[in-house]
CSV table of C-alpha atoms in Angstrom, one decimal:
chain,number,residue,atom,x,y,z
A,1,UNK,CA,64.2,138.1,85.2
A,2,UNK,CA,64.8,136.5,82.2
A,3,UNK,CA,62.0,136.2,79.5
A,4,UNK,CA,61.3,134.7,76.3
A,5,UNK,CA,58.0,136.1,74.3
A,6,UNK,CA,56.1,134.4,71.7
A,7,UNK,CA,52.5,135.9,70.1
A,8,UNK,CA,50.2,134.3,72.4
A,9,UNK,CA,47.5,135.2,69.3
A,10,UNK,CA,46.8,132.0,66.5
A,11,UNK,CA,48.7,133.0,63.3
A,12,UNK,CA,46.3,132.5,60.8
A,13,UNK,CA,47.1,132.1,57.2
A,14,UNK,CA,46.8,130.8,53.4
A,15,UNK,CA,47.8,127.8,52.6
A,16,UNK,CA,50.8,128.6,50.0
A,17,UNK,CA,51.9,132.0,51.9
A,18,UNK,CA,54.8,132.2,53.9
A,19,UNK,CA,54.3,132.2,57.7
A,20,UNK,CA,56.7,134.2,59.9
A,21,UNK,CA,56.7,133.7,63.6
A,22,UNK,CA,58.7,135.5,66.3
A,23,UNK,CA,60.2,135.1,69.7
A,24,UNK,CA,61.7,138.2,71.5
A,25,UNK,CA,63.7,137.7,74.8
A,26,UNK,CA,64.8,139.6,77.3
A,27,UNK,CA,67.8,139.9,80.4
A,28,UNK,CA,69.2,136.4,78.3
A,29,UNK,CA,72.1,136.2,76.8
A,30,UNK,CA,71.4,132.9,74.5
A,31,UNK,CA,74.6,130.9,72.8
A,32,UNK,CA,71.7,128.9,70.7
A,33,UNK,CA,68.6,129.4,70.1
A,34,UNK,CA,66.0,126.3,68.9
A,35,UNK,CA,62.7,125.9,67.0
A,36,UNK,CA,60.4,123.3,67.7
A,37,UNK,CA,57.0,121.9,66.6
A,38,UNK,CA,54.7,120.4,68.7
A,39,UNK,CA,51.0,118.9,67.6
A,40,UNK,CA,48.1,118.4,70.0
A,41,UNK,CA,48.7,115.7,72.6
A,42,UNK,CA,52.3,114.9,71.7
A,43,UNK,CA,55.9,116.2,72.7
A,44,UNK,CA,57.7,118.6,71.1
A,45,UNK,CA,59.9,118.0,68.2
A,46,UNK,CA,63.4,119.8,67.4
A,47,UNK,CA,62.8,121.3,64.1
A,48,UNK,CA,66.4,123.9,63.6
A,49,UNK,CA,69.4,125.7,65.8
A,50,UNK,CA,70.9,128.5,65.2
A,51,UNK,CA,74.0,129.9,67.1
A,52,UNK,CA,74.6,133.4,68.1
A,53,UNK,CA,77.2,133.8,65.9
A,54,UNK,CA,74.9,132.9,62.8
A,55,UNK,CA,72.6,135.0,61.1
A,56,UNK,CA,70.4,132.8,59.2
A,57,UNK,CA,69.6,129.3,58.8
A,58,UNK,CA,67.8,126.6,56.6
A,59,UNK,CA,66.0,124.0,56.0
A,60,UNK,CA,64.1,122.9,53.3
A,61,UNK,CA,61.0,125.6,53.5
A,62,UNK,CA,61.9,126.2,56.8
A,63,UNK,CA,64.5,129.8,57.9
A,64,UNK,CA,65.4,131.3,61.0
A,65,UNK,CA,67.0,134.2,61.5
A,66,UNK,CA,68.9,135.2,64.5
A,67,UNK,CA,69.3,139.0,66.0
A,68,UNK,CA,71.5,139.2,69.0
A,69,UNK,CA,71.0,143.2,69.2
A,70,UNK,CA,67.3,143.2,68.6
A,71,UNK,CA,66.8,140.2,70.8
A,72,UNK,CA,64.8,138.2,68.5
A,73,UNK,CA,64.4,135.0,66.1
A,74,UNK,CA,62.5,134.9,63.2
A,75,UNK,CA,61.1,131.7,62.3
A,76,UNK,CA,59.8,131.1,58.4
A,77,UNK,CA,57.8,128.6,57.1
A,78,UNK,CA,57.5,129.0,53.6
A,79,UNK,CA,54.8,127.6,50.9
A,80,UNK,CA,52.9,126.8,54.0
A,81,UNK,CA,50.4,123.8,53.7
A,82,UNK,CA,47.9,122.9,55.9
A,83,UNK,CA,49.8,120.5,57.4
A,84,UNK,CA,52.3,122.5,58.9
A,85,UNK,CA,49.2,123.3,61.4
A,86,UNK,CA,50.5,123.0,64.9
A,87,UNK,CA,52.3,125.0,68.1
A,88,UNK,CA,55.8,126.1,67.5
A,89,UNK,CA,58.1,126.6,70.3
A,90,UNK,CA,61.2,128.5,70.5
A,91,UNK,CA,63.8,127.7,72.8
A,92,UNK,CA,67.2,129.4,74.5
A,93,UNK,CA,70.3,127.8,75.8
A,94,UNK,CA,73.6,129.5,77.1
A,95,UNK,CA,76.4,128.0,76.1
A,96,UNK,CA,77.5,124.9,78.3
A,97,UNK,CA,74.1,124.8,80.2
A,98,UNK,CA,72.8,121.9,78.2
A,99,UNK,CA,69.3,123.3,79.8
A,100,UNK,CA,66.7,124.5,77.1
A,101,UNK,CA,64.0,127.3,78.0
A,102,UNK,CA,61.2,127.4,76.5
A,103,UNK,CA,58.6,130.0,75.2
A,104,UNK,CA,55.4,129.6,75.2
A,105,UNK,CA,54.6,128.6,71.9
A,106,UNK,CA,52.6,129.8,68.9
A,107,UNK,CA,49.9,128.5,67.0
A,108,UNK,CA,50.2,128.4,63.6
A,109,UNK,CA,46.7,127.8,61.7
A,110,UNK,CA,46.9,126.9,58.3
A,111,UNK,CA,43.8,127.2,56.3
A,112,UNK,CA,43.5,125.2,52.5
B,19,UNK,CA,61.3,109.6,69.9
B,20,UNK,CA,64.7,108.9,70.8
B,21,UNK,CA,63.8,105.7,72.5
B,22,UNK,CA,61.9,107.7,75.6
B,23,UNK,CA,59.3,106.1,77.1
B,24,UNK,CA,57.2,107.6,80.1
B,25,UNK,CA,54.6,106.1,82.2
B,26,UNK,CA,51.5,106.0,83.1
B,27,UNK,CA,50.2,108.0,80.1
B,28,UNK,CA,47.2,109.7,82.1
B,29,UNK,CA,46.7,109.0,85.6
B,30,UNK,CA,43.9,110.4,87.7
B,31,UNK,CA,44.9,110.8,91.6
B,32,UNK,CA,43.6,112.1,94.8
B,33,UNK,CA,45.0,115.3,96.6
B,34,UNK,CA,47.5,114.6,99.1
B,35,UNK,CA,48.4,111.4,98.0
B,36,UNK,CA,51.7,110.4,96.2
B,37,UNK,CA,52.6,110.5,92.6
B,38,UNK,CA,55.7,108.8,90.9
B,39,UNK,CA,56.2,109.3,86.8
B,40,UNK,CA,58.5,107.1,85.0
B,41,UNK,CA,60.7,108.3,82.1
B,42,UNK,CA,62.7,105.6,80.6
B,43,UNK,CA,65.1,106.2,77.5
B,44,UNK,CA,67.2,103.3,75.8
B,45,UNK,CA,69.9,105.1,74.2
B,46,UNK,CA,71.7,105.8,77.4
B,47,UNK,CA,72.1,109.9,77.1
B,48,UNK,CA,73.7,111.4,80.1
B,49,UNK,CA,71.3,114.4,80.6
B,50,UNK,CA,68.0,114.2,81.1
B,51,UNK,CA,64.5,116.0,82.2
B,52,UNK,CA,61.1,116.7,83.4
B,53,UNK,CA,59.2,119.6,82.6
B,54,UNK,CA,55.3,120.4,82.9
B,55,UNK,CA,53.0,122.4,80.2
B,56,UNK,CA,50.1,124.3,81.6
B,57,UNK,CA,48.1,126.6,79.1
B,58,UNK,CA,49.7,130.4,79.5
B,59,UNK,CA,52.6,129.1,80.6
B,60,UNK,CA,54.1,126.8,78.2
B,61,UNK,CA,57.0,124.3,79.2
B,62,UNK,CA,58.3,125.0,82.7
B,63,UNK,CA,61.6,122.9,84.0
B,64,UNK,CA,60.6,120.8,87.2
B,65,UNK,CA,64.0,119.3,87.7
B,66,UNK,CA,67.4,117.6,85.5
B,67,UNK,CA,69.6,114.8,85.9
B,68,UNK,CA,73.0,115.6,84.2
B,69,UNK,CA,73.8,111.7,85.7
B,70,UNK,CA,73.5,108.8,87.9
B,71,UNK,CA,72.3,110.7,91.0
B,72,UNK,CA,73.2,113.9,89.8
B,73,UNK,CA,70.4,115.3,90.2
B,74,UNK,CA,69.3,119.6,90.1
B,75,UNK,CA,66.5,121.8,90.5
B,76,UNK,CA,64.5,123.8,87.4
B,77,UNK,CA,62.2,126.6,87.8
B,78,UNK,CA,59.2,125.4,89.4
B,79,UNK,CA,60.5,122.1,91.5
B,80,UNK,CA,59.0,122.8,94.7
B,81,UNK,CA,56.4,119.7,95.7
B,82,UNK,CA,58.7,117.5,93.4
B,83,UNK,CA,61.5,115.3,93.8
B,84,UNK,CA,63.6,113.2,91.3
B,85,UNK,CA,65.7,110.2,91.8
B,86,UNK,CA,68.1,108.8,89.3
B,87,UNK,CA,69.5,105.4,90.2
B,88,UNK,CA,70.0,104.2,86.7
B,89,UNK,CA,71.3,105.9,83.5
B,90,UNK,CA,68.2,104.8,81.8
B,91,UNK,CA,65.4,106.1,84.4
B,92,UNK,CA,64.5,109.5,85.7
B,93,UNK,CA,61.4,109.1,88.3
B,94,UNK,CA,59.7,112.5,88.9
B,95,UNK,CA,57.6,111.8,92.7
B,96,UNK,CA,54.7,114.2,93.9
B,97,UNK,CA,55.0,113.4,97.9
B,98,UNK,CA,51.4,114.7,98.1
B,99,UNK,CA,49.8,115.9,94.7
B,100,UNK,CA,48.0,119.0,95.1
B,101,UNK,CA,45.4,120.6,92.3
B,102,UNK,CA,48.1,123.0,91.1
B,103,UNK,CA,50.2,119.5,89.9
B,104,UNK,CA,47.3,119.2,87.2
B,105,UNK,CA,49.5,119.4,84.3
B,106,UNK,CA,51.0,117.4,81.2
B,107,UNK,CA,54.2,116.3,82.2
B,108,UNK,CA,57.1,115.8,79.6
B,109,UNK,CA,60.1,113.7,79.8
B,110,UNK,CA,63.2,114.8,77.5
B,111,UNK,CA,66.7,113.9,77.2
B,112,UNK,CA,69.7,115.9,75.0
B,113,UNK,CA,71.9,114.9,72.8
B,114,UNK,CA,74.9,117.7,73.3
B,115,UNK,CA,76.7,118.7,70.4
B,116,UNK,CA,79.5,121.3,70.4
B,117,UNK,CA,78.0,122.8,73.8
B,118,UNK,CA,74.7,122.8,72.2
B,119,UNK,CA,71.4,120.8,73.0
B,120,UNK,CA,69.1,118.8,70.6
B,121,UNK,CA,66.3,117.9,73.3
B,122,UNK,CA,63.7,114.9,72.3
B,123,UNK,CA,60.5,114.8,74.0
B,124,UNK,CA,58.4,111.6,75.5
B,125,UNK,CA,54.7,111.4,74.2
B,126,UNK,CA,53.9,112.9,77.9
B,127,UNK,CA,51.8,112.1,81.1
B,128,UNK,CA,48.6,113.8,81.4
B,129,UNK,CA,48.0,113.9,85.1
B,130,UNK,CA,44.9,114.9,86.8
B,131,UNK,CA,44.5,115.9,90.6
B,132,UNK,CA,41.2,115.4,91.8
C-alpha cells in the first residue's frame, strides 16, 4: 500500500542553524510533491511544490529537494528562528488527481 | 484562508446521534474536501467533491456522508457519531494549476464524542 513517512521524533535545533526535514514514500509514484506548515490549533498552510521533474526548489530560506529514485524530499529551512516553530507536513499528488496525501507531519522545535 | 469557513468550531455530541459539519468557501473553487487529524495518524481523506453533487469517497469515509448542493457548501454528516469520530476535522479546497494542487485549509472543527 502506498506510504508516506515523516520522523515521527521533534527536530530540535538552534535558532540560526539550518533545519532539514524529510519525507520518504513508498509504492507512489508522485507528479508533485508539497510542503506545508501547520501551528497548534489551525489548518495547514501550503508553504512550496516541487514537480517530479525538478530537482530543487526555493523560497526565501526555505529549499526542497526532490529524489524520484530515492523516494524522498528534503525540506530546508535555513537561519532558522524560533518562529519557524511548528508541524510541517508533506504532501503527494499524481498528476491529474487533484487529491493531496498527506504525511504525518514533523515537529520542528526551535530553541532561541 | 481562501475565504473557507467551517462550522461549529468545537461541538461536543452524544454517541449514536447525528453530526453535520459545515464548510463554506466564497471563492467558488470547483474541488473541495474533508479530512480528519488524529495524533499518529496525521491528515486522513474522509471524502471530496470535485462539483455540484459530484461527490467521492477518501480513505477512511465509512460512517460519513457528504452532500454538495451548492458550489459554495460541502456538508460532512455523521448518521450516528461513534467515539472513534473524536477528531479535528478540516475543510480544504484546491486551487489546480497545470494538473497540480495548492490546497487551503479551514481553521477546523474540533469534535468531541461523548
Amino acid at each position: 500500500s502506498q506510504k508516506i513517512e515523516q520522523n515521527s521524533e521533534a527536530l530540535n535545533i538552534q535558532e540560526g542553524k539550518t533545519a532539514t526535514l524529510t519525507c520518504n514514500y513508498t509504492n507512489y509514484s508522485p507528479a508533485y510533491l508539497q510542503w506545508y506548515r501547520q501551528d497548534p490549533g489551525r489548518g495547514p498552510v501550503f508553504l512550496l511544490l516541487i514537480r517530479e521533474n525538478e530537482k530543487e526548489k526555493r523560497k526565501e530560506r526555505l529549499k526542497v529537494t526532490f529524489d524520484t529514485t530515492l523516494k524522498q524530499s528534503l525540506f530546508h529551512i535555513t537561519a532558522s528562528q524560533p518562529a519557524d516553530s511548528a508541524t510541517y507536513l508533506c504532501a503527494l499528488e499524481s498528476g491529474g488527481s487533484y487529491i493531496p496525501t498527506f504525511g504525518r507531519g514533523t515537529s520542528l522545535i526551535v530553541h532561541p | 484562508d481562501a475565504g473557507i469557513t467551517q462550522s461549529p468550531r468545537h461541538k461536543v455530541t452524544e454517541t449514536g446521534t447525528p453530526v453535520t459539519l459545515r464548510c463554506h468557501q466564497t471563492e467558488n473553487h470547483r474541488y473541495m474536501y474533508w479530512y480528519r487529524q488524529d495524533p499518529g495518524h496525521g491528515l486522513r481523506l474522509i471524502h471530496y467533491s470535485y462539483g455540484v453533487k459530484d461527490t467521492d469517497k477518501g480513505e477512511v469515509s465509512d460512517g460519513y456522508s457528504v452532500s454538495r448542493s451548492k458550489t459554495e457548501d460541502f456538508l460532512l454528516t455523521l448518521e450516528s457519531a461513534t467515539s472513534s469520530q473524536t477528531s479535528v476535522y478540516f475543510c480544504a479546497i484546491s486551487i489546480p494549476g497545470q494538473m497540480n494542487t495548492e490546497a487551503f485549509f479551514g481553521q477546523g472543527t474540533r469534535l468531541t464524542v461523548v
